[in-house]
Tab-separated table of C-alpha atoms in Angstrom:
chain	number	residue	atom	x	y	z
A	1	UNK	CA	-80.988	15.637	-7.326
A	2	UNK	CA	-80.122	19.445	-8.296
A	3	UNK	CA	-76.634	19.899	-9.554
A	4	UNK	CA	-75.137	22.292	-11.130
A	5	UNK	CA	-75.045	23.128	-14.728
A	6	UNK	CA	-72.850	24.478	-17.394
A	7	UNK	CA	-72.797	24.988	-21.055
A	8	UNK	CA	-71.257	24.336	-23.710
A	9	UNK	CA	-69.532	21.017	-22.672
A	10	UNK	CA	-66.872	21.748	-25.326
A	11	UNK	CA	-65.481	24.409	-27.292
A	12	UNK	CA	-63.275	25.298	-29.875
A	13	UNK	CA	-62.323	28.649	-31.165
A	14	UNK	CA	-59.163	30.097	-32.593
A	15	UNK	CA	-57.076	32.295	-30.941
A	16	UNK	CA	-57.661	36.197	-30.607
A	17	UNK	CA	-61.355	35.395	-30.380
A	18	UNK	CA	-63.823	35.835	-27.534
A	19	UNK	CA	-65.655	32.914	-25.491
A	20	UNK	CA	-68.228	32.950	-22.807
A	21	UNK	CA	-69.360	30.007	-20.690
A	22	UNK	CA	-72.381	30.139	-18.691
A	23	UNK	CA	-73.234	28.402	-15.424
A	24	UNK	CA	-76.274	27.972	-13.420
A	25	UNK	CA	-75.897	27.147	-9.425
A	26	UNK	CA	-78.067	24.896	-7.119
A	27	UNK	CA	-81.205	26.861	-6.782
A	28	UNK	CA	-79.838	28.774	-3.005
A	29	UNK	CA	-76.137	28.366	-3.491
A	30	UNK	CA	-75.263	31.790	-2.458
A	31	UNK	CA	-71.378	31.084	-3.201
A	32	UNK	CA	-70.239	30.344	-6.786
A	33	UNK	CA	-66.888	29.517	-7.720
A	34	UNK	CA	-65.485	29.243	-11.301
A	35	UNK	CA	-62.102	27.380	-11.762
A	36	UNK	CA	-59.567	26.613	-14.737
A	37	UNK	CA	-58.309	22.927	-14.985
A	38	UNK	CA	-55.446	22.667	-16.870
A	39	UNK	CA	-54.559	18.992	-18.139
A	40	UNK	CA	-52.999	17.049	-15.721
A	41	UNK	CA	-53.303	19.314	-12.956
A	42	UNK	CA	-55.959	20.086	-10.076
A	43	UNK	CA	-58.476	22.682	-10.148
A	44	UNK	CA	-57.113	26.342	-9.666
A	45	UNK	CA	-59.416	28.874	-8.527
A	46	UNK	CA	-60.209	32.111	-10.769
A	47	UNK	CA	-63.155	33.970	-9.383
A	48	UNK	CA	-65.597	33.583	-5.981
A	49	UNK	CA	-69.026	35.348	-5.821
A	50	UNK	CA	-70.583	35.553	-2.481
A	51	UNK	CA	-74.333	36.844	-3.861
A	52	UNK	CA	-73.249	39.060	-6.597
A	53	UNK	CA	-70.758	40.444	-5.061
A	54	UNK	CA	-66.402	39.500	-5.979
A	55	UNK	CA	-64.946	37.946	-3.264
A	56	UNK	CA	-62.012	36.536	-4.476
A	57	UNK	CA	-60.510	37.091	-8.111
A	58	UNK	CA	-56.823	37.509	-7.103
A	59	UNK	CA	-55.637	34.623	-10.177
A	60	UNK	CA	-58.233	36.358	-12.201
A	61	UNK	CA	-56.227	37.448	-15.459
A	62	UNK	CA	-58.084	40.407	-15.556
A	63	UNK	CA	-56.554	41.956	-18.444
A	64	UNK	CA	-58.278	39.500	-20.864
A	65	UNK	CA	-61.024	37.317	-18.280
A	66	UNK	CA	-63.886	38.558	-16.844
A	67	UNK	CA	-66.911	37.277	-14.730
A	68	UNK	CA	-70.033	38.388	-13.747
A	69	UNK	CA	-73.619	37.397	-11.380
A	70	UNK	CA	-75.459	39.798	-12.083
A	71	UNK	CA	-78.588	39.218	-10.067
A	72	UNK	CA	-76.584	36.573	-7.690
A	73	UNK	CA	-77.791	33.622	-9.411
A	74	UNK	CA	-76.309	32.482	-13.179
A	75	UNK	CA	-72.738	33.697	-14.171
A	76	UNK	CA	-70.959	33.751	-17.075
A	77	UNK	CA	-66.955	33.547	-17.714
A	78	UNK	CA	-65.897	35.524	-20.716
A	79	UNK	CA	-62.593	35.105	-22.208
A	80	UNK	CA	-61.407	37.682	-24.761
A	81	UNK	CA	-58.673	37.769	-26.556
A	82	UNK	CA	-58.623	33.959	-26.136
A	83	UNK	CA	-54.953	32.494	-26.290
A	84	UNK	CA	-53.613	29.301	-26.656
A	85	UNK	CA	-52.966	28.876	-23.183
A	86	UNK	CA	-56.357	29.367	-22.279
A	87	UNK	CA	-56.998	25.763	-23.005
A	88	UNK	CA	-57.952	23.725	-19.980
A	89	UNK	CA	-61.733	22.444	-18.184
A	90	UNK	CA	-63.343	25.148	-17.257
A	91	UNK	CA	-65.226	23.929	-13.730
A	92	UNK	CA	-67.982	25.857	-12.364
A	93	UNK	CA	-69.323	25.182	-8.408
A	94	UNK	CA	-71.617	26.589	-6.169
A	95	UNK	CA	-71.815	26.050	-2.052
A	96	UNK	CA	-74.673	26.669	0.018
A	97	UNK	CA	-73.140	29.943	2.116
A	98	UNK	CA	-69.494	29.835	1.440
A	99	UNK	CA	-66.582	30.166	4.031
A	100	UNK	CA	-67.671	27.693	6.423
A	101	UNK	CA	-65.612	24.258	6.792
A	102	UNK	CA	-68.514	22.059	6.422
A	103	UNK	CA	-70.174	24.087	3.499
A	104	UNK	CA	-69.237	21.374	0.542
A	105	UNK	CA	-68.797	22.991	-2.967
A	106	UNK	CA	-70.698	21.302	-5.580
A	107	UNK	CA	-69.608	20.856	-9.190
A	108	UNK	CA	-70.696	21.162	-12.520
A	109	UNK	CA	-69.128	18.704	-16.094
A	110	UNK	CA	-67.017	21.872	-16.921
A	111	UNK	CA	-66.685	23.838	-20.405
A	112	UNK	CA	-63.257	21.946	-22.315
A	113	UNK	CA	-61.522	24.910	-23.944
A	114	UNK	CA	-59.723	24.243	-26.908
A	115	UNK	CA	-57.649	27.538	-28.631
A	116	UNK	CA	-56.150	26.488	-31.816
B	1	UNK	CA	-51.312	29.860	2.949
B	2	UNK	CA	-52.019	26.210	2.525
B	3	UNK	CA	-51.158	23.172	0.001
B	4	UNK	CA	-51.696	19.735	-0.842
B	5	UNK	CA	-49.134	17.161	-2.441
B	6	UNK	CA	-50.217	13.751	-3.692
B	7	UNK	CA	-47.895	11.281	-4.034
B	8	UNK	CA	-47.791	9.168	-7.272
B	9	UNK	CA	-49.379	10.592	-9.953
B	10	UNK	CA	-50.605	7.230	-11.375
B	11	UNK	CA	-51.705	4.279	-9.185
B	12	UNK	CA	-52.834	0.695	-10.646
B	13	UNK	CA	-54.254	-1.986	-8.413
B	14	UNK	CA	-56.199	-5.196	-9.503
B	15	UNK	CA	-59.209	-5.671	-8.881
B	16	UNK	CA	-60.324	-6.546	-5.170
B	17	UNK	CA	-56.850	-5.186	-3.741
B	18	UNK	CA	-56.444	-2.639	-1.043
B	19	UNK	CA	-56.320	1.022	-2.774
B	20	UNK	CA	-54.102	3.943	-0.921
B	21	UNK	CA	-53.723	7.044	-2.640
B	22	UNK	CA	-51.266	9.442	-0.725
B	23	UNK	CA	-51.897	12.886	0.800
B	24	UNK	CA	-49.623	15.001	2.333
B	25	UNK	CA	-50.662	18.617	3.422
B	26	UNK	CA	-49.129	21.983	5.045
B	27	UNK	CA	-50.966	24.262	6.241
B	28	UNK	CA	-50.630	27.388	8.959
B	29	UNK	CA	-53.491	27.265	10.680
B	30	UNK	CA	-55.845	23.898	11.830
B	31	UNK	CA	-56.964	22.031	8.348
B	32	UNK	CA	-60.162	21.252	6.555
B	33	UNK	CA	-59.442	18.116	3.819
B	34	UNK	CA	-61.090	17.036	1.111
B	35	UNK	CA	-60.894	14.275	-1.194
B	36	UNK	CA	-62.868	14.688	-4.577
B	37	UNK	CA	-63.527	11.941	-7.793
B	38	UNK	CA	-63.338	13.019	-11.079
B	39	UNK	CA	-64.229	10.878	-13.941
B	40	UNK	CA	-63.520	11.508	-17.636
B	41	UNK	CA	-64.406	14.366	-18.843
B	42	UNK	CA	-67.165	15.606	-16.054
B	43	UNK	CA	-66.829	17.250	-13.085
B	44	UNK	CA	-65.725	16.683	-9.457
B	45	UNK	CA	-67.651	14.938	-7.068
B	46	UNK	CA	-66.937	15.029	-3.020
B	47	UNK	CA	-65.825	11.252	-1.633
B	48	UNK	CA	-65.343	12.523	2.092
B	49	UNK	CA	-64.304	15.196	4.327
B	50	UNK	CA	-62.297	16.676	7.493
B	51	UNK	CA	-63.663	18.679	9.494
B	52	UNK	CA	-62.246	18.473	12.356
B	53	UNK	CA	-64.546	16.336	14.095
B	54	UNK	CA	-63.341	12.337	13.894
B	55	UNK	CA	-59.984	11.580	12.576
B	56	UNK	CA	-61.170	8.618	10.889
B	57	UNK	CA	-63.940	10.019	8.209
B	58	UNK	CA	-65.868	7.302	6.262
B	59	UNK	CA	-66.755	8.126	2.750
B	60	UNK	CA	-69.356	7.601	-0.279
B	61	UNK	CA	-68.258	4.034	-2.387
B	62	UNK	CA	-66.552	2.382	0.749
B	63	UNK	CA	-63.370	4.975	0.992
B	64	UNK	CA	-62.521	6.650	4.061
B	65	UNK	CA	-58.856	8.862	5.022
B	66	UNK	CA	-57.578	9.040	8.259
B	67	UNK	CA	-56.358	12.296	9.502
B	68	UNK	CA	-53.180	11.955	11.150
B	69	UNK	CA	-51.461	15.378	12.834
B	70	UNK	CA	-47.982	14.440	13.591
B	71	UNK	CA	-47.592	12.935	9.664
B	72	UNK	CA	-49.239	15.817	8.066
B	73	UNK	CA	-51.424	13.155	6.113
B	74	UNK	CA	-54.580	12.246	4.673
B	75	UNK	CA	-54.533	9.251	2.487
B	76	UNK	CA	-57.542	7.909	0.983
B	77	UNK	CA	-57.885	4.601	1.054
B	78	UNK	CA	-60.537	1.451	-0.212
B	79	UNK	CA	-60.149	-2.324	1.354
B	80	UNK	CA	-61.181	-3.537	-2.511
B	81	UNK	CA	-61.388	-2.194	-5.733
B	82	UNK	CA	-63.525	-1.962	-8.238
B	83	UNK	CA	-63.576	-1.424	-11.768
B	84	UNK	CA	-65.785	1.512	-11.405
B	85	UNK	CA	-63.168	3.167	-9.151
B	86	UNK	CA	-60.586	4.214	-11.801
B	87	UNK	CA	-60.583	7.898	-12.108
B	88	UNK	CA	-58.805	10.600	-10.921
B	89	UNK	CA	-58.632	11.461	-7.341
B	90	UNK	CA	-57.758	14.993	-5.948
B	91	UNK	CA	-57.188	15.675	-2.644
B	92	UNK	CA	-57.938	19.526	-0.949
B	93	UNK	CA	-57.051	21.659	1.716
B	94	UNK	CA	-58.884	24.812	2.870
B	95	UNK	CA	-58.036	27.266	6.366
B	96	UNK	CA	-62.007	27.739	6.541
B	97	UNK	CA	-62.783	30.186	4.441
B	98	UNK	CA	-63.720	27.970	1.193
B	99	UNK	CA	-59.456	28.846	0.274
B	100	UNK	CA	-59.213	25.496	-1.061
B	101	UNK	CA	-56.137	24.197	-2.794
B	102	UNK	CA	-55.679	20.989	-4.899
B	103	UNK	CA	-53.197	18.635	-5.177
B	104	UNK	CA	-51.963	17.578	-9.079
B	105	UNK	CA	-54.084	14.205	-8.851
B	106	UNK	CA	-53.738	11.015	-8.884
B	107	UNK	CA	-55.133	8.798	-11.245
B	108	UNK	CA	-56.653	5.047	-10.364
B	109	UNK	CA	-56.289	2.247	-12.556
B	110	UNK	CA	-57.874	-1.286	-11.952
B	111	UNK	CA	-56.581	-3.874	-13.504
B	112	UNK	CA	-59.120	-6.673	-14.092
């Protein structure tokens, strides 16, 4: 069964440093979707990539995250300076087209973040 | 815009009673619903959907949610439970254009 993947499954760094998680889609998912999941709370969206292309990245805190696809298929999250609040489950999921009703979004384990 | 509220942020049942985990949505145009598993530390995995189709939508591990207009409602629930069913459930709303918003969680504890 293809699923989607994402490394590192943990990480620690200290505050002021940078971080990068990586994520590979199902093989076809043209959507990808990266979300932050803080403790105790449900998923909240950061970034959507239709193909390459930045569809949505409105609660992208773009002064210190960024996100690319580069060639529409693996992305990576960086996060740099990383603060303390930046700790949470970083989920990663990819859908087969993207804005359709039926089109289910698949997830990966997630990247834990922990800023000390 | 749309948005999801669970109700009861921890739920414990013993095992082989009924499970019901509360959903309440608002949303300003017609609804797409979701309820999603998570267990410890891994990802989220889809139980069911609404789609707009049946109002009644059966579900992977025996849960199904009925979607009921006039309450604004989709609770998720399981005739028994199971040990393996303690996790953390999440219930989502979308307007159709993969906009989906989670609810806080609730998280399912069987009691042997």
């Amino acid at each position: 069964e293809a699923e989607v993947a994402q490394s590192p499954r943990y990480k620690i760094t200290e505050k002021s440093q940078a971080v990068a998680f990586w994520c590979d889609p199902i093989s076809g998912h043209a959507t990808l979707y990266w979300y932050r999941q803080i403790l105790g709370q449900g998923p909240e969206l950061l970034v959507q990539f239709q193909d390459e292309s930045v569809v949505d990245d409105s609660q992208l805190p773009k002064d210190r995250f960024s996100a690319e696809r580069l060639k529409g298929v693996d992305s990576t999250l960086k996060i740099q300076p990383a603060e303390l609040g930046d700790s949470a489950m970083y989920l990663c999921a990819s859908s087969l087209v993207g804005g359709a009703p039926t089109d289910t979004q698949y997830f990966g384990p997630g990247t834990r973040l922990t800023v000390l | 815009a749309q948005s999801v509220t669970q109700l009861g942020s921890h739920v414990s049942v013993s095992e082989g009673a009924l499970v019901l985990l509360r959903c309440n949505y608002s949303s300003s145009v017609p609804p797409y619903l979701f309820w999603y598993v998570q267990y410890p530390n891994q990802g989220l995995q889809l139980l069911l959907k609404y789609t707009s189709a049946a109002t009644l939508v059966k579900g992977i591990n025996g849960f199904e949610a009925e979607f009921k207009k006039s309450e604004t409602s989709f609770h998720l629930t399981k005739p028994s439970a199971h040990m393996s069913d303690a996790a953390e459930y999440f219930c989502a709303v979308s307007g159709g254009n993969n906009d989906m918003r989670f609810g806080a969680g609730t998280r399912l504890t069987v009691k042997p």
